[in-house]
Coordinates of C-alpha atoms in Angstrom, one line a residue:
X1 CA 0.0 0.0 0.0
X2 CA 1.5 3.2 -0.9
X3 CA 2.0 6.0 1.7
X4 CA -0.5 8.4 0.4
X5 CA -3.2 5.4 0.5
X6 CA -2.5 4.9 4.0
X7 CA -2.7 8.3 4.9
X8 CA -6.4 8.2 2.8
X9 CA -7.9 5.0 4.0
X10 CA -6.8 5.8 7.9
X11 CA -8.3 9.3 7.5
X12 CA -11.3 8.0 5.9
X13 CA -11.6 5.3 9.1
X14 CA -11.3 7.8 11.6
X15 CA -13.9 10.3 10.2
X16 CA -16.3 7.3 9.9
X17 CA -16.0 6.4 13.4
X18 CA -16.3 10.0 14.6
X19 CA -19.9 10.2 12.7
X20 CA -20.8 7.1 13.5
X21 CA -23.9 6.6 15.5
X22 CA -22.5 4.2 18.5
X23 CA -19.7 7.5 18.6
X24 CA -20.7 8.6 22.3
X25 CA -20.2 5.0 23.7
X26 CA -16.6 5.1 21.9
X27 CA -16.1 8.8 23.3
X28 CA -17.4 7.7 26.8
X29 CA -15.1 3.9 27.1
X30 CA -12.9 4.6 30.4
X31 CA -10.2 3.1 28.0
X32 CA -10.6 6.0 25.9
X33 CA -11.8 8.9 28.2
X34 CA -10.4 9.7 31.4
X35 CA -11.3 12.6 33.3
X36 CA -8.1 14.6 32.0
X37 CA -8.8 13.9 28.3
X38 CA -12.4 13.4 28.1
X39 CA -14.2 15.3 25.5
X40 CA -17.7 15.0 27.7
X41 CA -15.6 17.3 30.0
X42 CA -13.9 19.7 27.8
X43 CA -17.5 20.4 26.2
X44 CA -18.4 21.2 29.8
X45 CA -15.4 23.6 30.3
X46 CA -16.0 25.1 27.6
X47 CA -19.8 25.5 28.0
X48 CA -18.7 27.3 32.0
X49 CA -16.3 29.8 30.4
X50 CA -18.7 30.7 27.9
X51 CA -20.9 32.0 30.5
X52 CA -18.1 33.6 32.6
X53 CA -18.2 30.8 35.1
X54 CA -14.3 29.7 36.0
X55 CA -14.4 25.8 34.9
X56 CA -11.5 25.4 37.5
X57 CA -13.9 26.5 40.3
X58 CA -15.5 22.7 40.2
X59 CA -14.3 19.0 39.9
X60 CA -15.1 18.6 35.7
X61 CA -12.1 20.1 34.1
X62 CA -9.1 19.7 34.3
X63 CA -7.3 20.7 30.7
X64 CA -5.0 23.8 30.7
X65 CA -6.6 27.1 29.9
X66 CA -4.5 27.5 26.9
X67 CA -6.6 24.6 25.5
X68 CA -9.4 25.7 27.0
X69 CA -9.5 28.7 24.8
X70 CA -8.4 27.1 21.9
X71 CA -11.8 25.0 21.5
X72 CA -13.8 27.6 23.1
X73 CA -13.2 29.6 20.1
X74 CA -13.2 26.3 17.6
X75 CA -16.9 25.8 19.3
X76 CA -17.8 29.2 18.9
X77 CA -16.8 30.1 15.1
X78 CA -16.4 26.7 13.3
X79 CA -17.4 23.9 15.2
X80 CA -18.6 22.0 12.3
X81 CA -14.8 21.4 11.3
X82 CA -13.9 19.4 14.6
X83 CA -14.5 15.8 12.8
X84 CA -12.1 16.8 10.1
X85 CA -10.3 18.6 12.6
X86 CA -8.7 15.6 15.0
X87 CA -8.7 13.5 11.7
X88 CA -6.1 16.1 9.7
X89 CA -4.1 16.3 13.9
X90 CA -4.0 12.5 13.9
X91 CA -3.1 12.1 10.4
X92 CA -0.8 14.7 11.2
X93 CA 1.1 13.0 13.8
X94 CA 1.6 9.5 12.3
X95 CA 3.6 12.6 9.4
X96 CA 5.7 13.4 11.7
X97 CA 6.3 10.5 13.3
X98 CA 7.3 9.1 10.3
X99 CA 9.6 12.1 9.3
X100 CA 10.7 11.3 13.0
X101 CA 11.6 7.7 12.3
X102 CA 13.6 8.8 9.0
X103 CA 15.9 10.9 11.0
X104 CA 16.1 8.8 13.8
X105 CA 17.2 6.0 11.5
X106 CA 19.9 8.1 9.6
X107 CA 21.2 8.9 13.5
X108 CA 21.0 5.3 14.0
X109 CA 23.5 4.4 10.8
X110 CA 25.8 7.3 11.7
X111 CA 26.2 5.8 15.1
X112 CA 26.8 2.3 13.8
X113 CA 29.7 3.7 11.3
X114 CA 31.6 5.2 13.9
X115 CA 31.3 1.9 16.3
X116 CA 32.3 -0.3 13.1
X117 CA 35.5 -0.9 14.4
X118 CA 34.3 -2.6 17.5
X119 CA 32.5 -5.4 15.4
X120 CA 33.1 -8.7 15.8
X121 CA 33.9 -10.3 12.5
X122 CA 31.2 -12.9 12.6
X123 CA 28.9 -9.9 13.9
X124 CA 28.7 -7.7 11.0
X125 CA 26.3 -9.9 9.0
X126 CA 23.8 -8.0 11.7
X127 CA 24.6 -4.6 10.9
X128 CA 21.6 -2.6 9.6
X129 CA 21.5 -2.2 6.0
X130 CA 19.7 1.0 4.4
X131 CA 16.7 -1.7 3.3
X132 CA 15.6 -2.2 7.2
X133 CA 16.1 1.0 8.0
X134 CA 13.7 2.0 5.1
X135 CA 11.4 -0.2 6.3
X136 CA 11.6 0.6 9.5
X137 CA 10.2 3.9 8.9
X138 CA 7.3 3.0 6.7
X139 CA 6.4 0.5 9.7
X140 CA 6.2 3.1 12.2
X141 CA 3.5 5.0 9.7
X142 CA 1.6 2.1 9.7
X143 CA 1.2 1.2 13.1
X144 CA 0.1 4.4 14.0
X145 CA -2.1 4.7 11.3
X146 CA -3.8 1.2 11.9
X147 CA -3.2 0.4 15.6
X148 CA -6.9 0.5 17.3
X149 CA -5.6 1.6 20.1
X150 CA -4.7 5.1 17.9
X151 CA -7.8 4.9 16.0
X152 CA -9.8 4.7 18.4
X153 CA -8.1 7.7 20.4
X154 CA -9.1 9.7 17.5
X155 CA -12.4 8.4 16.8
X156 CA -13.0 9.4 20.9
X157 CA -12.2 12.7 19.9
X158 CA -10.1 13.1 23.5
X159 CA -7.4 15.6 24.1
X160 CA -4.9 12.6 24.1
X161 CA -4.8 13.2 20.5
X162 CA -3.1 17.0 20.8
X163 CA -1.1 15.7 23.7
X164 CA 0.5 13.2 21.3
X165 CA 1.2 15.3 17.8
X166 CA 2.8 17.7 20.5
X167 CA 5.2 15.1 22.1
X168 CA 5.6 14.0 18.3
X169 CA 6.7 17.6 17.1
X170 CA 9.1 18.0 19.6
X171 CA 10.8 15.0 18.7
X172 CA 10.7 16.0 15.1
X173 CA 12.7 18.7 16.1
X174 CA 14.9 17.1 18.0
X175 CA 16.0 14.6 15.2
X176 CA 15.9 17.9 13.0
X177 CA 18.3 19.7 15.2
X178 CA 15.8 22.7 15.5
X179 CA 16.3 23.6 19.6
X180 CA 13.7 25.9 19.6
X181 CA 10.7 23.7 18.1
X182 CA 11.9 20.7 20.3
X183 CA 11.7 22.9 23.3
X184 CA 8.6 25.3 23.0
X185 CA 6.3 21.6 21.8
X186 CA 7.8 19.5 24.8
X187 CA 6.9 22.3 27.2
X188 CA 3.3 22.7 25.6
X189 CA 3.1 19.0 26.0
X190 CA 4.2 19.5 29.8
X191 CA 2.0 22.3 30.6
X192 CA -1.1 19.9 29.1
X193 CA -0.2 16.3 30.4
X194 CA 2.8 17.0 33.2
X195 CA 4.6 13.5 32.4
X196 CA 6.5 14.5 29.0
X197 CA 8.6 16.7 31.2
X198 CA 10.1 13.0 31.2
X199 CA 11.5 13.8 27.6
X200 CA 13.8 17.1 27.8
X201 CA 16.4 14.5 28.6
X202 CA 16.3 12.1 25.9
X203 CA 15.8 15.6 23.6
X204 CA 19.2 17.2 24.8
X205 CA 21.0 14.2 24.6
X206 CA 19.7 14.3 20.9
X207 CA 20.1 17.8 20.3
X208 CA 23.7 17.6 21.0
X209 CA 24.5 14.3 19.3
X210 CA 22.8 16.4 15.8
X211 CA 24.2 19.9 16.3
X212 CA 27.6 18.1 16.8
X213 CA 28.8 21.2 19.1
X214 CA 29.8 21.5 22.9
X215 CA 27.9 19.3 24.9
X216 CA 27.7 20.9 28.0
X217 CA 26.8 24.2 26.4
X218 CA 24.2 22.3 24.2
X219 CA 22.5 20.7 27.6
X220 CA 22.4 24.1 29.5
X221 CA 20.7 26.0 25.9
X222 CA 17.9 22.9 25.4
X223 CA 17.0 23.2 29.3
X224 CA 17.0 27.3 29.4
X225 CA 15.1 27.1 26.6
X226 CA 12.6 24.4 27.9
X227 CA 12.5 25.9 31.2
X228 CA 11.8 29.4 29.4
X229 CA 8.9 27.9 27.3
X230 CA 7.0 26.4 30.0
X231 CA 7.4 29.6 32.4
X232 CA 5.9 31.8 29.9
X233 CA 3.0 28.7 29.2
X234 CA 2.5 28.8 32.9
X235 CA 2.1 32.8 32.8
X236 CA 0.2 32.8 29.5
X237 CA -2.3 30.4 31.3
X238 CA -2.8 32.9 33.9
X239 CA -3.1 36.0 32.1
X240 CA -6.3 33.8 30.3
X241 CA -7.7 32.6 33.7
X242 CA -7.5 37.1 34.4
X243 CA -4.1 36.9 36.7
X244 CA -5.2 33.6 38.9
X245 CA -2.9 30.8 39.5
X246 CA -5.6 28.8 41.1
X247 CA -6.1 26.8 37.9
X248 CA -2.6 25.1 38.9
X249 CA -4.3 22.9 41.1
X250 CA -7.2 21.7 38.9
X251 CA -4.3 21.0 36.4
X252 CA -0.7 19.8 38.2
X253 CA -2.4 19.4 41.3
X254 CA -5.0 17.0 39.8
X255 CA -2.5 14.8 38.1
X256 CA -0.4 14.5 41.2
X257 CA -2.9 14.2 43.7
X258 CA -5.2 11.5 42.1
X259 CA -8.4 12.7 43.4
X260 CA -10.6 11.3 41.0
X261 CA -11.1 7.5 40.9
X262 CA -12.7 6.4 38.3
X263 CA -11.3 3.5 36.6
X264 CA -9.0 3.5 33.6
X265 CA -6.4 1.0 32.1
X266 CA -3.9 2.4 35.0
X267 CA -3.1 1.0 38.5
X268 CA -3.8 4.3 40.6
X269 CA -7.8 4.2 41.2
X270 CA -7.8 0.8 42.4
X271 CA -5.1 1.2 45.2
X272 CA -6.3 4.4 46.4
X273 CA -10.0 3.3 46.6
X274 CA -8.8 0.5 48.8
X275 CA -6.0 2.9 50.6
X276 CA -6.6 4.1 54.3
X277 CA -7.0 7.7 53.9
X278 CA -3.7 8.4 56.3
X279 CA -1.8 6.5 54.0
X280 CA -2.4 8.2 51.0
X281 CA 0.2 10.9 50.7
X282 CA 2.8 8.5 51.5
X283 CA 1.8 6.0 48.3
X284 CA 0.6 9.1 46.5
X285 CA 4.2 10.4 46.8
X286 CA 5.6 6.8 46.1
X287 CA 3.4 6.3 43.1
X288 CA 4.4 9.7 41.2
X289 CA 8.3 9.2 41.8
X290 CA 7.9 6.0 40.2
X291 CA 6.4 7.6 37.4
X292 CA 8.2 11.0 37.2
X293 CA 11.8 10.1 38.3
X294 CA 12.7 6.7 39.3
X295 CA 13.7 5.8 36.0
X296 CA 15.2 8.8 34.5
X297 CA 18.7 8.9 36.0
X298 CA 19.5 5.3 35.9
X299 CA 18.1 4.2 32.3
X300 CA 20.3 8.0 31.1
X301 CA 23.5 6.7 32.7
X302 CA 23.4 3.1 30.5
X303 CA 21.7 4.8 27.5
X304 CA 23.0 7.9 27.0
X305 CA 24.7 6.8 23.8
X306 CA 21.4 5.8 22.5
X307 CA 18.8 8.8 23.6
X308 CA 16.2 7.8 20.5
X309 CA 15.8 4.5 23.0
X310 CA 16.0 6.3 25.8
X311 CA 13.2 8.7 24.4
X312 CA 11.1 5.8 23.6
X313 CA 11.4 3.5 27.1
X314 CA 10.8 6.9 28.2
X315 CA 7.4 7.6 26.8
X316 CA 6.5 3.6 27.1
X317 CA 7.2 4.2 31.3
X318 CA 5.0 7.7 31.9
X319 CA 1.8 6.0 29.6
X320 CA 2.0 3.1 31.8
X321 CA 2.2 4.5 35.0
X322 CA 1.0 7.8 34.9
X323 CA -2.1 8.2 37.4
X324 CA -4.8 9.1 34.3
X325 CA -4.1 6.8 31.2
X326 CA -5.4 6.0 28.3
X327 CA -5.4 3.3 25.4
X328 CA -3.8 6.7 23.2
X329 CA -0.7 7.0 25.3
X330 CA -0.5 3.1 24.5
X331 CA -1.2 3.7 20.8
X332 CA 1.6 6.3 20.5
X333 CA 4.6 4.5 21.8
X334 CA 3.3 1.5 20.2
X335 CA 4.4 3.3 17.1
X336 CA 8.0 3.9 17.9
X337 CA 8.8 0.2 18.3
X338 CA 9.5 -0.9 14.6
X339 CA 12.0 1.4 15.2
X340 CA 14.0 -1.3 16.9
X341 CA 12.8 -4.0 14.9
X342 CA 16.2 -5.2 14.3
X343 CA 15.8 -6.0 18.2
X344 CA 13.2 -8.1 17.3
X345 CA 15.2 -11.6 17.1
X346 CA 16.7 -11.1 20.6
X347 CA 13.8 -10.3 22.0
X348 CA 12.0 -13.7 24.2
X349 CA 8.8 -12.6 25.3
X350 CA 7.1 -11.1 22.3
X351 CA 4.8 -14.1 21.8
X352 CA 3.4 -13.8 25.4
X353 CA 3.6 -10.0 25.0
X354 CA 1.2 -10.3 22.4
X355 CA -1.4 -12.8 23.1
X356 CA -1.2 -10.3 26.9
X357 CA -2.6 -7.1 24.5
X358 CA -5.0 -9.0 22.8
X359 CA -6.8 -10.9 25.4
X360 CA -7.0 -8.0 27.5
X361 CA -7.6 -5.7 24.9
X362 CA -11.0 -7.9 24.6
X363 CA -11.8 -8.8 27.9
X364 CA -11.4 -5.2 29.3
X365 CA -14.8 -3.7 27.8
X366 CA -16.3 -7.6 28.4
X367 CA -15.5 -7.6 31.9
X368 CA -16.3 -4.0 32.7
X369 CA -20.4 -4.6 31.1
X370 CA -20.4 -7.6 33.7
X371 CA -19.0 -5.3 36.5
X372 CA -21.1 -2.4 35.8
X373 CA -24.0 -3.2 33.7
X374 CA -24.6 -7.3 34.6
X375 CA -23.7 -7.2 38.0
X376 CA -22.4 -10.4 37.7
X377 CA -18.6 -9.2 38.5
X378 CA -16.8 -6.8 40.1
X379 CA -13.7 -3.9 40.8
X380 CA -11.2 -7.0 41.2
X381 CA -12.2 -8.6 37.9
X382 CA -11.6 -5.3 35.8
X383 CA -8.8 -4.1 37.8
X384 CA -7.2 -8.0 36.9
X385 CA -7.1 -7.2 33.2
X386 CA -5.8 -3.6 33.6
X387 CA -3.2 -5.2 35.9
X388 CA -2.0 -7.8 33.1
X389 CA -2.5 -5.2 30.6
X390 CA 0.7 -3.4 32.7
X391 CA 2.1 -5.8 33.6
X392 CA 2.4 -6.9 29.0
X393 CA 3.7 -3.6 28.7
X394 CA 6.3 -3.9 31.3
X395 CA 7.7 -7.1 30.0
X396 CA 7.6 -5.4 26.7
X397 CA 9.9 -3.0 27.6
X398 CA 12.3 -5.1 29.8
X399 CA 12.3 -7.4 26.6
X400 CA 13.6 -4.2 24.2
X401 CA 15.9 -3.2 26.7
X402 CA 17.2 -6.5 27.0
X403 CA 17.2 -7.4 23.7
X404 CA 19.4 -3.8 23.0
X405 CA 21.8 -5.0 25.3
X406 CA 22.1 -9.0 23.9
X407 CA 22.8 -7.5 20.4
X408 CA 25.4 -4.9 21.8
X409 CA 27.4 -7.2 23.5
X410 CA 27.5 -9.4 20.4
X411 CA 28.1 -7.0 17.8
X412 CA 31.2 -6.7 20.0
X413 CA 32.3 -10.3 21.1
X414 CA 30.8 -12.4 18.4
X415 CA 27.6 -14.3 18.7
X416 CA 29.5 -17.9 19.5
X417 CA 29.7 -18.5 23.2
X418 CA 32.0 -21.2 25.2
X419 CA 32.0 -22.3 28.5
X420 CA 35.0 -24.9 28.9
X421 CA 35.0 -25.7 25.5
X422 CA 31.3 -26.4 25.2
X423 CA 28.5 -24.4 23.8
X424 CA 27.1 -21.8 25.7
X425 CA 23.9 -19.6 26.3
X426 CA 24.1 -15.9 27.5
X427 CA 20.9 -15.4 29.1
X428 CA 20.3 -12.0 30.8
X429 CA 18.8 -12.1 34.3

């Protein structure tokens, strides 16, 4: 299928599901719409600042006012475009993800040239040729384009769909070597969804490796730059809400505090429902360090070499444990793997992986009419799928990591292994 076809037949699938009639019970699915994303609740915003009512004043809204604004007036001028409107951002971001993968590859082969030297003879049979890394890039179109999980993000017509074509920008212009885009679209993505704040690592280690300059310098630019950009967001957002700050804590404060819990495919709202209230801050606290910064320095210190990895374990980490996710954030990172789908062979657990997103994939919406609409089940049987649906995704990432690190070390030393003069098995535990 050629690229433009795609582009037309996943366009053409999205705006059918938008007008389609069951659309509310896609928009309303807690694997779609969560109360940060929700386009039930943005319509609500919307509706309370068009009648001079603060939407941040209640418990329904919780998306920045710089958003707010931008579909008040969408609403207000032209609000028959919005079908065509998240079709053309989606479409949009599978683009750029695509441009993304092209220059992420070409940073790849550069990398691989200048370890050449460190291959093992017997190795170099498994260097990248520019066939896969072609076809790496037209894979990454693909899965976005066709993934359900992205299809129906769009079709749900939630705010996840922005959040991702501005994490995808900014990594555009990292590969590109454009600072200033990478920065300013990172901190947009920041000020809307908190967790990409995650990615100004990955993006200076990759600024620095394309502008080819002085590191140090390059690190302390990308983070003024970043920390400049989301400073003025912050301020801008004010300024709209007529000088208040207060929407800070129907935006940050939400995300970190967890007060709403209504289920989603994430592990927060079943914890805290059964939590003793004097325990909460404590796991709260717990909870949001494991999703904000446990990860960061250690996973930067082994691949710093490789931030286009880092970038994408990165993204994988904050969509599964962040405390309001959604089957988008899944969608999105989803794409990045073919990427890496030399890793592929040295991966072990992509069969299990697998069947994991499928079977949950189905019982999830099976389990949750028994739970809510039967009767016949309850919390513990829902909560059990979105448990094994983290817990596929956590193997799934483990499995590229360790995979990365298998074919590293035998690029290097060969892939024939002897233990006393017998065959050997290097196994990673």
């Amino acid at each position: 299928m050629g690229v433009i076809l795609k582009y037309v037949v996943a366009g053409l699938l999205r705006y059918w599901l938008i007008n389609l009639d069951y659309w509310q019970t896609i928009a309303n699915r807690v694997e779609i719409a969560t109360p940060l994303n929700s386009w039930k609740r943005l319509i609500e915003g919307v509706y309370l600042y068009d009648h001079n009512i603060n939407p941040y004043e209640g418990d329904s809204f919780h998306e920045s006012p710089i958003m707010l604004v931008f579909f008040y007036y969408i609403m207000k001028k032209v609000p028959f475009i919005l079908p065509v409107l998240f079709t053309f951002l989606d479409l949009l971001t599978a683009h750029l993800l695509y441009k993304t993968s092209k220059a992420f590859i070409r940073i790849l082969k550069e990398s691989q040239e200048k370890q050449l030297a460190e291959v093992a003879d017997e190795s170099k049979p498994m260097l990248l040729d520019d066939a896969q890394l072609k076809e790496s890039a037209e894979y990454v179109l693909s899965v976005y384009l066709f993934n359900p999980y992205s299809v129906l993000n769009c079709a749900g017509m939630t705010t996840t769909v922005i959040q991702n074509l501005l994490v995808a920008t900014a990594l555009w212009g990292a590969s590109s070597g454009q600072r200033i885009v990478a920065c300013v679209f990172i901190a947009l993505a920041t000020h809307q969804a908190l967790y990409p704040v995650l990615l100004i690592v990955p993006i200076a280690l990759i600024l620095a490796e394309v502008n080819k300059g002085c590191t140090k310098c390059s690190y302390i630019r990308t983070l003024l730059v970043f920390v400049l950009s989301w400073g003025f967001l912050i301020y801008l957002s004010a300024y709209i809400m007529d000088g208040s700050y207060k929407y800070v804590y129907n935006t940050y404060g939400f995300i970190l505090t967890v007060p709403d819990l209504k289920p989603n495919i994430g592990l927060f709202w079943y914890f805290f429902t059964e939590m003793f209230e004097h325990f909460r801050v404590l796991f709260v606290c717990a909870f949001q360090i494991n999703a904000l910064a446990l990860y960061v320095i250690p996973l930067t210190l082994r691949f710093k070499k490789d931030p286009i990895l880092l970038a994408t374990v990165l993204i994988a980490l904050s969509s599964i444990f962040r405390s309001y996710p959604c089957v988008g954030d899944v969608g999105f990172y989803l794409a990045l793997l073919p990427m890496w789908k030399h890793l592929f062979t040295f991966m072990q657990q992509k069969f299990i992986v697998g069947c994991t997103f499928i079977i949950t994939s189905a019982l999830g919406p099976t389990v949750w009419h028994l739970w809510i609409y039967s009767g016949s089940a309850n919390a513990n049987f829902f909560f059990g799928v979105t448990l094994s649906f983290a817990t596929a995704q956590i193997f799934l990432i483990t499995d590229l990591l360790f995979a990365y690190i298998k074919r590293e070390f035998t690029l290097k030393h060969g892939s024939s292994r002897q233990v006393d003069g017998k065959p050997a098995k290097l196994v990673l535990r």
